[in-house]
Amino acid sequence: MAAIFSGAPPQGGPGYSFTQTPTAVPSGERQHGFYPYTDNGGSTLGISGADFTILAGDTRSTSGYNINTRYAPKLFKIGGEGPDNKGARIVLSVVGFAADGDALKERLDTIVKMYKYQHGKPMTVTACAQRLSHILYNKRFFPYYVHAILGGLDEEGKGALYSYDPVGSYEREQCRAAGAASSLIMPFLDNQVNFKNQYMPGSGTGHNLKTKEATPLSRGHVEDLVRDAFTSAVERHIEVGDGLQMMILTKDGIQETYTSLKKD
Amino acid sequence: MNHLPQAWGRPRDDVYGAYDNSHFQTAGPNQHTQSPIVTGTSVVAAKFKDGVVIASDNLASYGSLARFTDVKRLRKFNENVVVGFGGDVSDMQYLDRLLNSLDIRENYASADDPLNAKNLHTYLAKVMYKRRSDFNPLWNHLLIAGLDGEAKPFLASADLLGTTFSSPTLATGFGAHLAQPIMRRTIPDEASVEKVSKDEAVKLVKECMKVLFYRDARSMDKYSIAVITKEGVELSEDEKLENQSWAFAEQIRGYGTQTA
């Protein structure tokens, strides 16, 4: 790597013909002053039902107290045809460092597209989910700084939802909130989707209380939950707002909606 | 002069102390840009119904020193695209050479269907992201203004981290604080772009340049402005701020020797 003749005097000793040359180099170790990450704010969430999956994310992009733009989608169709991803059956949502999110999206998208060309059949969500984990883990020591959520329908047509940490640990879940307002949204989802801390009325007192069993929710009800989660998060988190993008995956394909949120 | 050619042209060690060789590529790790040196301040841009207006002043600062006062920070790429550069000037000049070679290569490939603003933004965003991933960033914040593949107005940004976003109005650096709120008053969303004429957009951007000159200490009253429409690029590189009003300065109390 180093040039054979660098033009520099030899290191660690006097390079000139003067005898009283000071040998101490003025500086010590140089510090790296560049931090390659930033947080672009925003929040995402996903809920899976009996025969559908819903992914949602706000469209605000921030840096510090600045709003970069009011419309920067965090939801991406994966593995469809052409630049608009027509006929896609998998959706990826990413929140965190937006540049890493875009890079991750592009990698997963090309992989799923290549799979279809090479095998002559679309990639299953299960396979895609594991592949995404591998992509993230491959950068274990310089991670993609994102919380990803992957949604689709499994081989039985049931709603499938996978959530990830930045280094690729993943899990299939009923619901997951990620990003800036995840700590505000996730407890709400625990209560309203998995019925945590809910009991059957009049089933007894103390230990005799019967917990309310979690059952798959209807699509309309889940859409209402998503909207409520985001309108509430907007009130309490400054990095969330401007617009709500939703993608609803069913056996008929992906339905995309946009509704505006408060812009303050 | 002594008998060691390596020492020629360098400060004498007996006078100035040992020379710090750490910036040479020796056995140690590669040294990369850790901070910008000569910098340009804000770039502001706004979409209007037939195109995009973009402006930046002609100053390159060395810290607080106004070092170069005739630096063109808007670069016309072709009849469809102008790139505005904020941040390090030497990295801007590197990107300028990169864009030159890209343009030559593209023109050899085919003369019809030249690169549009969207293409160029994708290209520059990937260059910026690659360099940040190598821990060797190009210390710039770029605005790419022009027309996309469907000849619609296009405006997007790419920064030293590879972050990209697009908006009806954009501003880098100090402009993100001072110019964006002013421009968003007129062009709050994509729908309102259709209602803004070229003259209104130019007036708006010039007003922002004035506000920036009032309040940004690293700015100058000489600036460049470009308008990109289907008719091509109108680039003017020697504009001067007009109708400045410093009347407000009289009202300011409480600094310096005044007694409030």
Short mmCIF file of C-alpha atoms in Angstrom, two decimals:
data_model
loop_
_atom_site.label_atom_id
_atom_site.label_comp_id
_atom_site.label_asym_id
_atom_site.label_seq_id
_atom_site.Cartn_x
_atom_site.Cartn_y
_atom_site.Cartn_z
CA MET A 1 0.00 0.00 0.00
CA ALA A 2 2.55 2.53 1.14
CA ALA A 3 4.45 4.29 -1.59
CA ILE A 4 8.02 3.08 -2.09
CA PHE A 5 9.29 6.64 -2.09
CA SER A 6 6.94 8.78 -0.07
CA GLY A 7 9.08 11.87 -0.05
CA ALA A 8 9.00 11.85 3.72
CA PRO A 9 12.10 11.76 5.88
CA PRO A 10 12.60 8.42 7.60
CA GLN A 11 10.32 8.02 10.60
CA GLY A 12 11.52 7.90 14.15
CA GLY A 13 14.89 9.52 13.63
CA PRO A 14 16.61 12.64 12.42
CA GLY A 15 16.21 12.97 8.70
CA TYR A 16 18.44 15.96 8.28
CA SER A 17 22.11 16.58 8.80
CA PHE A 18 21.59 18.73 11.88
CA THR A 19 22.62 17.16 15.14
CA GLN A 20 20.17 18.86 17.47
CA THR A 21 17.06 17.73 15.65
CA PRO A 22 14.13 17.26 18.04
CA THR A 23 12.86 13.73 17.56
CA ALA A 24 9.45 13.97 19.25
CA VAL A 25 6.58 14.20 16.79
CA PRO A 26 4.13 16.91 17.90
CA SER A 27 0.93 14.88 17.96
CA GLY A 28 -0.09 11.62 19.55
CA GLU A 29 -2.74 9.26 18.24
CA ARG A 30 -5.25 10.94 15.98
CA GLN A 31 -8.89 10.49 16.81
CA HIS A 32 -11.53 9.58 14.32
CA GLY A 33 -13.96 12.46 14.17
CA PHE A 34 -16.49 10.89 11.87
CA TYR A 35 -19.55 9.06 13.14
CA PRO A 36 -21.19 7.14 10.30
CA TYR A 37 -24.70 6.95 11.77
CA THR A 38 -27.60 9.27 12.43
CA ASP A 39 -31.17 8.80 13.63
CA ASN A 40 -33.88 9.89 11.23
CA GLY A 41 -36.71 9.37 13.74
CA GLY A 42 -40.16 8.07 12.88
CA SER A 43 -41.99 4.95 13.91
CA THR A 44 -43.31 1.79 12.31
CA LEU A 45 -45.66 -0.95 13.38
CA GLY A 46 -47.01 -4.23 12.09
CA ILE A 47 -49.95 -6.42 13.07
CA SER A 48 -50.80 -9.80 11.59
CA GLY A 49 -54.32 -11.25 11.45
CA ALA A 50 -55.89 -14.54 10.38
CA ASP A 51 -55.67 -13.84 6.65
CA PHE A 52 -53.92 -10.46 6.42
CA THR A 53 -50.96 -8.46 7.66
CA ILE A 54 -50.88 -4.71 8.14
CA LEU A 55 -47.70 -2.65 8.17
CA ALA A 56 -47.68 1.05 8.90
CA GLY A 57 -45.21 3.87 9.34
CA ASP A 58 -45.26 7.63 9.59
CA THR A 59 -43.69 9.60 6.74
CA ARG A 60 -41.70 12.23 8.65
CA SER A 61 -37.91 12.29 8.30
CA THR A 62 -35.94 14.25 10.89
CA SER A 63 -32.41 15.17 11.79
CA GLY A 64 -32.23 16.57 15.29
CA TYR A 65 -34.98 19.15 15.67
CA ASN A 66 -35.19 19.69 11.89
CA ILE A 67 -37.79 18.11 9.66
CA ASN A 68 -36.02 16.96 6.50
CA THR A 69 -39.23 16.21 4.67
CA ARG A 70 -42.85 15.43 5.45
CA TYR A 71 -43.00 12.58 2.99
CA ALA A 72 -40.28 9.92 3.19
CA PRO A 73 -41.87 6.44 3.08
CA LYS A 74 -40.56 3.76 5.46
CA LEU A 75 -42.56 0.93 3.85
CA PHE A 76 -41.21 -0.87 0.80
CA LYS A 77 -42.68 -3.54 -1.44
CA ILE A 78 -40.16 -6.33 -1.93
CA GLY A 79 -39.65 -8.52 -5.00
CA GLY A 80 -42.33 -7.28 -7.39
CA GLU A 81 -42.02 -6.56 -11.08
CA GLY A 82 -40.25 -3.44 -12.32
CA PRO A 83 -39.40 -0.27 -10.43
CA ASP A 84 -42.93 -0.02 -8.95
CA ASN A 85 -42.74 -3.59 -7.58
CA LYS A 86 -46.03 -4.62 -9.18
CA GLY A 87 -47.46 -7.87 -7.84
CA ALA A 88 -45.20 -7.89 -4.77
CA ARG A 89 -46.36 -10.06 -1.85
CA ILE A 90 -43.82 -9.05 0.79
CA VAL A 91 -43.40 -5.68 2.52
CA LEU A 92 -40.36 -4.47 4.45
CA SER A 93 -40.51 -1.59 6.89
CA VAL A 94 -37.34 0.01 8.20
CA VAL A 95 -36.85 2.67 10.83
CA GLY A 96 -33.69 4.15 12.30
CA PHE A 97 -30.86 5.34 10.05
CA ALA A 98 -32.62 5.99 6.73
CA ALA A 99 -29.55 5.56 4.49
CA ASP A 100 -28.93 2.08 5.91
CA GLY A 101 -32.63 1.37 5.57
CA ASP A 102 -32.57 2.22 1.87
CA ALA A 103 -29.44 0.14 1.32
CA LEU A 104 -31.02 -2.82 3.14
CA LYS A 105 -34.23 -2.49 1.16
CA GLU A 106 -32.37 -2.50 -2.15
CA ARG A 107 -30.34 -5.57 -1.20
CA LEU A 108 -33.34 -7.59 -0.06
CA ASP A 109 -35.35 -6.52 -3.10
CA THR A 110 -32.68 -7.64 -5.59
CA ILE A 111 -32.23 -10.93 -3.73
CA VAL A 112 -35.96 -11.72 -3.82
CA LYS A 113 -36.10 -10.74 -7.51
CA MET A 114 -33.07 -12.90 -8.34
CA TYR A 115 -34.65 -15.83 -6.44
CA LYS A 116 -37.69 -15.63 -8.69
CA TYR A 117 -35.60 -15.56 -11.86
CA GLN A 118 -33.42 -18.46 -10.71
CA HIS A 119 -36.07 -20.75 -9.21
CA GLY A 120 -39.11 -19.81 -11.29
CA LYS A 121 -41.30 -19.27 -8.23
CA PRO A 122 -41.76 -16.43 -5.76
CA MET A 123 -39.82 -16.54 -2.49
CA THR A 124 -41.89 -17.50 0.56
CA VAL A 125 -42.05 -15.04 3.46
CA THR A 126 -40.43 -17.63 5.71
CA ALA A 127 -37.42 -17.88 3.40
CA CYS A 128 -37.29 -14.15 2.87
CA ALA A 129 -37.41 -13.60 6.64
CA GLN A 130 -34.43 -15.88 7.23
CA ARG A 131 -32.50 -14.30 4.35
CA LEU A 132 -33.07 -10.83 5.82
CA SER A 133 -31.67 -12.06 9.13
CA HIS A 134 -28.54 -13.27 7.31
CA ILE A 135 -28.11 -9.97 5.49
CA LEU A 136 -28.24 -8.10 8.79
CA TYR A 137 -25.91 -10.54 10.57
CA ASN A 138 -23.40 -10.37 7.72
CA LYS A 139 -22.80 -6.81 8.82
CA ARG A 140 -22.58 -7.76 12.50
CA PHE A 141 -19.49 -5.61 13.08
CA PHE A 142 -20.67 -2.56 11.10
CA PRO A 143 -24.43 -3.00 11.40
CA TYR A 144 -27.29 -1.58 9.41
CA TYR A 145 -28.64 0.70 12.13
CA VAL A 146 -32.29 -0.16 11.56
CA HIS A 147 -35.19 -1.95 13.17
CA ALA A 148 -36.81 -3.94 10.39
CA ILE A 149 -40.26 -5.48 10.27
CA LEU A 150 -41.14 -7.87 7.46
CA GLY A 151 -44.73 -8.74 6.58
CA GLY A 152 -46.50 -11.14 4.25
CA LEU A 153 -48.71 -14.21 4.15
CA ASP A 154 -47.29 -17.66 4.98
CA GLU A 155 -47.75 -20.86 2.93
CA GLU A 156 -51.12 -21.48 4.65
CA GLY A 157 -52.34 -17.99 3.81
CA LYS A 158 -52.13 -16.79 7.41
CA GLY A 159 -50.74 -13.36 8.23
CA ALA A 160 -46.98 -13.51 8.86
CA LEU A 161 -44.97 -10.84 10.64
CA TYR A 162 -41.26 -10.93 11.49
CA SER A 163 -39.36 -8.35 13.52
CA TYR A 164 -35.59 -7.84 13.66
CA ASP A 165 -32.94 -6.10 15.68
CA PRO A 166 -30.08 -4.32 13.86
CA VAL A 167 -27.80 -7.39 13.90
CA GLY A 168 -30.32 -9.92 12.65
CA SER A 169 -31.99 -11.55 15.65
CA TYR A 170 -35.53 -12.24 14.52
CA GLU A 171 -38.82 -13.65 15.66
CA ARG A 172 -42.31 -14.22 14.22
CA GLU A 173 -44.87 -12.22 16.17
CA GLN A 174 -48.50 -11.10 16.20
CA CYS A 175 -47.60 -7.46 16.47
CA ARG A 176 -44.57 -5.21 16.83
CA ALA A 177 -43.88 -1.49 17.08
CA ALA A 178 -40.43 -0.12 16.21
CA GLY A 179 -38.64 3.20 16.09
CA ALA A 180 -38.85 6.44 18.02
CA ALA A 181 -42.32 5.93 19.49
CA SER A 182 -42.07 2.15 19.94
CA SER A 183 -42.06 2.54 23.73
CA LEU A 184 -45.34 4.41 23.46
CA ILE A 185 -47.05 2.12 20.94
CA MET A 186 -45.88 -1.37 21.98
CA PRO A 187 -47.65 -1.45 25.41
CA PHE A 188 -50.86 -0.31 23.70
CA LEU A 189 -50.52 -3.17 21.21
CA ASP A 190 -49.78 -5.70 24.00
CA ASN A 191 -53.05 -4.69 25.61
CA GLN A 192 -55.22 -4.37 22.51
CA VAL A 193 -53.87 -7.19 20.30
CA ASN A 194 -52.62 -9.79 22.75
CA PHE A 195 -55.10 -8.70 25.48
CA LYS A 196 -52.38 -8.42 28.13
CA ASN A 197 -53.76 -7.42 31.55
CA GLN A 198 -57.30 -8.01 30.35
CA TYR A 199 -59.56 -10.39 32.24
CA MET A 200 -63.05 -11.82 31.69
CA PRO A 201 -65.53 -9.66 33.56
CA GLY A 202 -67.15 -11.41 36.50
CA SER A 203 -64.95 -14.52 36.23
CA GLY A 204 -63.96 -14.28 39.87
CA THR A 205 -61.61 -12.41 42.12
CA GLY A 206 -57.87 -12.70 42.77
CA HIS A 207 -56.34 -15.90 41.34
CA ASN A 208 -59.71 -17.05 40.04
CA LEU A 209 -59.71 -14.23 37.46
CA LYS A 210 -59.74 -15.69 33.94
CA THR A 211 -57.46 -13.98 31.43
CA LYS A 212 -59.06 -12.83 28.20
CA GLU A 213 -57.95 -15.21 25.44
CA ALA A 214 -56.25 -13.63 22.41
CA THR A 215 -58.23 -14.22 19.21
CA PRO A 216 -57.47 -13.01 15.69
CA LEU A 217 -58.84 -9.54 15.09
CA SER A 218 -60.84 -8.35 12.10
CA ARG A 219 -59.12 -6.25 9.47
CA GLY A 220 -61.25 -3.16 10.06
CA HIS A 221 -60.55 -3.31 13.79
CA VAL A 222 -56.79 -3.62 13.25
CA GLU A 223 -56.80 -0.62 10.89
CA ASP A 224 -58.53 1.40 13.63
CA LEU A 225 -55.91 0.28 16.17
CA VAL A 226 -53.10 1.37 13.86
CA ARG A 227 -54.63 4.80 13.30
CA ASP A 228 -55.22 5.25 17.05
CA ALA A 229 -51.66 4.17 17.86
CA PHE A 230 -50.19 6.75 15.49
CA THR A 231 -52.50 9.68 16.33
CA SER A 232 -51.57 9.13 19.98
CA ALA A 233 -47.84 8.78 19.27
CA VAL A 234 -47.92 12.05 17.32
CA GLU A 235 -49.20 13.85 20.41
CA ARG A 236 -46.34 12.67 22.60
CA HIS A 237 -43.35 12.26 20.30
CA ILE A 238 -41.84 15.11 18.29
CA GLU A 239 -40.19 12.84 15.70
CA VAL A 240 -43.50 11.27 14.66
CA GLY A 241 -46.05 12.98 12.42
CA ASP A 242 -46.92 14.45 9.00
CA GLY A 243 -48.43 11.36 7.37
CA LEU A 244 -49.37 7.73 7.94
CA GLN A 245 -48.56 5.18 5.27
CA MET A 246 -50.25 1.79 5.57
CA MET A 247 -49.87 -1.38 3.53
CA ILE A 248 -52.48 -4.10 3.90
CA LEU A 249 -51.39 -7.51 2.59
CA THR A 250 -54.11 -10.02 1.68
CA LYS A 251 -54.35 -12.93 -0.77
CA ASP A 252 -55.46 -10.35 -3.38
CA GLY A 253 -52.21 -8.39 -3.11
CA ILE A 254 -51.11 -5.21 -1.37
CA GLN A 255 -53.43 -2.28 -0.73
CA GLU A 256 -51.62 0.96 0.07
CA THR A 257 -53.18 3.92 1.89
CA TYR A 258 -52.00 7.34 3.01
CA THR A 259 -53.70 9.50 5.62
CA SER A 260 -52.33 12.74 6.98
CA LEU A 261 -51.20 13.19 10.57
CA LYS A 262 -50.57 16.38 12.54
CA LYS A 263 -47.70 18.40 11.06
CA ASP A 264 -46.62 20.27 14.23
CA MET B 1 20.01 23.36 1.39
CA ASN B 2 21.46 20.06 2.57
CA HIS B 3 22.33 16.78 0.90
CA LEU B 4 19.03 15.03 1.72
CA PRO B 5 16.51 15.65 -1.06
CA GLN B 6 13.74 14.40 1.26
CA ALA B 7 14.24 17.50 3.39
CA TRP B 8 14.07 20.01 0.56
CA GLY B 9 11.06 22.23 0.54
CA ARG B 10 10.12 21.35 4.12
CA PRO B 11 10.36 23.43 7.28
CA ARG B 12 13.80 23.07 8.87
CA ASP B 13 13.64 20.80 11.88
CA ASP B 14 16.22 22.82 13.83
CA VAL B 15 14.08 25.92 13.47
CA TYR B 16 10.51 24.59 13.56
CA GLY B 17 10.83 21.30 15.45
CA ALA B 18 10.30 17.81 14.11
CA TYR B 19 8.08 17.67 11.05
CA ASP B 20 4.77 15.89 11.60
CA ASN B 21 4.80 13.21 8.93
CA SER B 22 1.54 11.66 9.96
CA HIS B 23 -0.26 13.00 6.91
CA PHE B 24 2.01 11.04 4.57
CA GLN B 25 0.95 7.52 3.64
CA THR B 26 3.45 5.61 5.72
CA ALA B 27 3.08 2.28 7.44
CA GLY B 28 0.23 3.46 9.67
CA PRO B 29 -3.48 3.45 8.94
CA ASN B 30 -4.87 5.56 6.12
CA GLN B 31 -5.85 9.05 7.16
CA HIS B 32 -9.22 10.30 6.01
CA THR B 33 -11.11 13.55 6.16
CA GLN B 34 -12.18 13.96 9.78
CA SER B 35 -13.54 17.47 9.41
CA PRO B 36 -14.15 19.92 6.58
CA ILE B 37 -11.55 22.67 6.00
CA VAL B 38 -12.64 25.20 3.40
CA THR B 39 -16.42 25.26 3.46
CA GLY B 40 -19.38 26.67 1.63
CA THR B 41 -22.53 27.54 3.56
CA SER B 42 -26.24 27.07 2.70
CA VAL B 43 -27.78 25.97 -0.59
CA VAL B 44 -31.50 26.72 -0.99
CA ALA B 45 -33.90 25.38 -3.60
CA ALA B 46 -37.62 25.32 -4.35
CA LYS B 47 -39.82 23.57 -6.89
CA PHE B 48 -42.39 25.48 -8.94
CA LYS B 49 -44.90 24.36 -11.54
CA ASP B 50 -42.51 24.15 -14.51
CA GLY B 51 -39.19 23.48 -12.79
CA VAL B 52 -36.83 24.19 -9.90
CA VAL B 53 -34.92 27.24 -8.61
CA ILE B 54 -31.66 26.73 -6.73
CA ALA B 55 -29.26 29.26 -5.21
CA SER B 56 -26.08 29.46 -3.14
CA ASP B 57 -23.64 32.26 -2.37
CA ASN B 58 -20.15 32.48 -3.89
CA LEU B 59 -18.18 32.32 -0.64
CA ALA B 60 -15.77 29.65 0.54
CA SER B 61 -14.84 30.13 4.20
CA TYR B 62 -11.75 28.94 6.09
CA GLY B 63 -13.24 28.73 9.55
CA SER B 64 -14.47 32.26 10.23
CA LEU B 65 -12.21 33.73 7.54
CA ALA B 66 -13.98 34.66 4.28
CA ARG B 67 -11.19 33.00 2.26
CA PHE B 68 -12.41 32.74 -1.37
CA THR B 69 -15.10 35.13 -2.54
CA ASP B 70 -15.65 33.89 -6.09
CA VAL B 71 -16.36 30.17 -5.73
CA LYS B 72 -19.16 28.79 -7.87
CA ARG B 73 -21.08 26.25 -5.82
CA LEU B 74 -23.79 25.50 -8.35
CA ARG B 75 -22.77 23.06 -11.05
CA LYS B 76 -24.73 22.60 -14.23
CA PHE B 77 -24.54 18.91 -15.19
CA ASN B 78 -26.53 19.11 -18.43
CA GLU B 79 -29.69 20.82 -19.74
CA ASN B 80 -31.77 18.91 -17.12
CA VAL B 81 -29.77 19.02 -13.88
CA VAL B 82 -27.97 21.43 -11.55
CA VAL B 83 -26.16 20.26 -8.40
CA GLY B 84 -25.69 22.61 -5.43
CA PHE B 85 -22.85 21.92 -2.98
CA GLY B 86 -22.67 22.77 0.70
CA GLY B 87 -19.74 21.75 2.92
CA ASP B 88 -16.12 21.05 2.02
CA VAL B 89 -14.95 22.80 -1.15
CA SER B 90 -12.15 20.38 -2.05
CA ASP B 91 -14.60 17.47 -1.84
CA MET B 92 -16.92 19.53 -4.06
CA GLN B 93 -14.11 19.89 -6.58
CA TYR B 94 -13.53 16.13 -6.44
CA LEU B 95 -17.23 15.51 -7.11
CA ASP B 96 -17.06 18.05 -9.94
CA ARG B 97 -14.31 16.02 -11.63
CA LEU B 98 -16.27 12.84 -10.98
CA LEU B 99 -19.34 14.32 -12.65
CA ASN B 100 -17.22 15.48 -15.60
CA SER B 101 -15.93 11.96 -16.19
CA LEU B 102 -19.44 10.54 -15.74
CA ASP B 103 -20.78 12.98 -18.33
CA ILE B 104 -18.07 12.08 -20.85
CA ARG B 105 -18.69 8.36 -20.36
CA GLU B 106 -22.44 8.83 -20.75
CA ASN B 107 -22.02 10.84 -23.94
CA TYR B 108 -19.88 8.13 -25.48
CA ALA B 109 -22.52 5.54 -24.58
CA SER B 110 -25.37 7.40 -26.25
CA ALA B 111 -26.19 11.00 -27.01
CA ASP B 112 -29.97 10.62 -26.84
CA ASP B 113 -31.70 10.20 -23.47
CA PRO B 114 -29.18 11.99 -21.24
CA LEU B 115 -29.08 11.45 -17.46
CA ASN B 116 -31.92 13.23 -15.67
CA ALA B 117 -32.01 14.71 -12.18
CA LYS B 118 -33.39 11.53 -10.63
CA ASN B 119 -30.64 9.40 -12.21
CA LEU B 120 -27.96 11.79 -11.03
CA HIS B 121 -29.37 11.91 -7.50
CA THR B 122 -29.32 8.11 -7.28
CA TYR B 123 -25.72 8.09 -8.54
CA LEU B 124 -24.49 10.77 -6.13
CA ALA B 125 -26.37 9.22 -3.18
CA LYS B 126 -24.61 5.91 -3.84
CA VAL B 127 -21.22 7.64 -4.09
CA MET B 128 -21.85 9.41 -0.77
CA TYR B 129 -23.08 6.22 0.96
CA LYS B 130 -20.12 4.18 -0.31
CA ARG B 131 -17.66 6.76 0.96
CA ARG B 132 -19.28 6.96 4.41
CA SER B 133 -19.27 3.16 4.60
CA ASP B 134 -15.51 3.25 3.87
CA PHE B 135 -15.10 5.77 6.73
CA ASN B 136 -13.80 8.22 4.16
CA PRO B 137 -16.70 10.60 3.71
CA LEU B 138 -17.13 13.36 1.18
CA TRP B 139 -17.94 16.19 3.58
CA ASN B 140 -20.79 17.69 1.58
CA HIS B 141 -24.52 18.18 1.63
CA LEU B 142 -25.80 18.17 -1.95
CA LEU B 143 -29.02 19.37 -3.47
CA ILE B 144 -29.87 17.92 -6.87
CA ALA B 145 -32.34 20.07 -8.80
CA GLY B 146 -33.82 19.53 -12.23
CA LEU B 147 -36.30 17.45 -14.15
CA ASP B 148 -36.94 13.71 -13.75
CA GLY B 149 -37.58 11.11 -16.46
CA GLU B 150 -41.12 12.40 -17.04
CA ALA B 151 -39.89 16.01 -17.31
CA LYS B 152 -41.49 16.82 -13.93
CA PRO B 153 -39.70 19.07 -11.41
CA PHE B 154 -37.29 17.06 -9.21
CA LEU B 155 -35.53 18.18 -6.06
CA ALA B 156 -33.69 15.91 -3.62
CA SER B 157 -30.75 15.93 -1.26
CA ALA B 158 -27.85 13.63 -0.38
CA ASP B 159 -25.45 14.18 2.50
CA LEU B 160 -22.12 12.88 3.78
CA LEU B 161 -23.82 9.93 5.50
CA GLY B 162 -25.66 8.91 2.34
CA THR B 163 -29.01 10.01 3.75
CA THR B 164 -31.43 11.03 1.02
CA PHE B 165 -34.76 12.79 1.00
CA SER B 166 -36.91 14.83 -1.30
CA SER B 167 -39.23 17.73 -0.60
CA PRO B 168 -40.92 20.64 -2.48
CA THR B 169 -38.39 22.98 -0.84
CA LEU B 170 -34.95 22.09 0.51
CA ALA B 171 -32.09 23.93 2.17
CA THR B 172 -28.73 22.79 3.54
CA GLY B 173 -26.79 24.03 6.55
CA PHE B 174 -28.02 27.26 8.12
CA GLY B 175 -30.70 27.45 5.45
CA ALA B 176 -32.42 24.42 6.99
CA HIS B 177 -33.12 26.62 10.01
CA LEU B 178 -33.69 30.01 8.38
CA ALA B 179 -34.82 29.50 4.78
CA GLN B 180 -36.97 26.36 5.06
CA PRO B 181 -39.66 27.92 7.29
CA ILE B 182 -39.93 30.89 4.90
CA MET B 183 -40.21 28.69 1.83
CA ARG B 184 -42.64 26.26 3.49
CA ARG B 185 -44.99 29.21 4.10
CA THR B 186 -45.50 29.49 0.31
CA ILE B 187 -44.88 25.87 -0.72
CA PRO B 188 -46.01 23.66 2.17
CA ASP B 189 -46.69 20.52 0.13
CA GLU B 190 -46.45 18.88 -3.27
CA ALA B 191 -49.93 20.13 -4.25
CA SER B 192 -48.99 23.80 -3.79
CA VAL B 193 -46.04 23.45 -6.17
CA GLU B 194 -48.54 23.62 -9.05
CA LYS B 195 -49.71 27.04 -7.90
CA VAL B 196 -46.27 28.67 -7.87
CA SER B 197 -44.93 30.43 -10.98
CA LYS B 198 -41.30 30.77 -11.94
CA ASP B 199 -41.18 34.47 -10.99
CA GLU B 200 -42.72 33.79 -7.57
CA ALA B 201 -40.26 30.97 -6.91
CA VAL B 202 -37.25 33.08 -7.94
CA LYS B 203 -38.46 35.95 -5.74
CA LEU B 204 -38.93 33.55 -2.81
CA VAL B 205 -35.46 32.03 -3.13
CA LYS B 206 -33.84 35.47 -3.49
CA GLU B 207 -35.66 36.60 -0.34
CA CYS B 208 -34.22 33.57 1.48
CA MET B 209 -30.70 34.43 0.30
CA LYS B 210 -31.21 37.88 1.80
CA VAL B 211 -32.38 36.54 5.16
CA LEU B 212 -29.41 34.17 5.19
CA PHE B 213 -27.02 37.04 4.51
CA TYR B 214 -28.55 38.99 7.40
CA ARG B 215 -28.15 36.21 9.95
CA ASP B 216 -25.52 33.73 8.69
CA ALA B 217 -22.05 35.01 9.58
CA ARG B 218 -20.44 32.70 6.98
CA SER B 219 -22.42 34.08 4.05
CA MET B 220 -21.93 36.71 1.38
CA ASP B 221 -24.05 39.07 -0.71
CA LYS B 222 -22.74 37.71 -4.01
CA TYR B 223 -24.52 34.56 -5.07
CA SER B 224 -25.38 32.17 -7.91
CA ILE B 225 -28.90 31.26 -8.92
CA ALA B 226 -30.13 28.70 -11.43
CA VAL B 227 -33.58 27.99 -12.87
CA ILE B 228 -34.15 24.59 -14.49
CA THR B 229 -37.16 24.18 -16.80
CA LYS B 230 -37.96 22.29 -20.00
CA GLU B 231 -36.30 25.19 -21.84
CA GLY B 232 -33.00 24.28 -20.18
CA VAL B 233 -30.83 25.81 -17.45
CA GLU B 234 -30.56 29.54 -16.80
CA LEU B 235 -27.52 29.90 -14.56
CA SER B 236 -26.33 33.26 -13.29
CA GLU B 237 -23.16 33.25 -11.19
CA ASP B 238 -22.71 36.93 -10.36
CA GLU B 239 -25.94 38.04 -8.71
CA LYS B 240 -25.84 40.68 -5.99
CA LEU B 241 -28.39 40.91 -3.17
CA GLU B 242 -30.85 43.74 -3.83
CA ASN B 243 -33.02 45.95 -1.60
CA GLN B 244 -31.27 45.11 1.63
CA SER B 245 -32.84 46.75 4.63
CA TRP B 246 -30.63 47.11 7.66
CA ALA B 247 -33.15 49.38 9.42
CA PHE B 248 -33.81 46.62 11.94
CA ALA B 249 -30.21 46.85 13.11
CA GLU B 250 -30.95 50.19 14.76
CA GLN B 251 -33.60 48.55 16.92
CA ILE B 252 -31.21 46.01 18.39
CA ARG B 253 -30.29 46.90 21.94
CA GLY B 254 -28.29 45.21 24.62
CA TYR B 255 -25.04 44.31 22.86
CA GLY B 256 -21.64 45.98 23.08
CA THR B 257 -21.21 49.30 24.78
CA GLN B 258 -24.83 50.46 24.55
CA THR B 259 -26.80 50.84 27.71
CA ALA B 260 -30.23 49.40 27.10
#
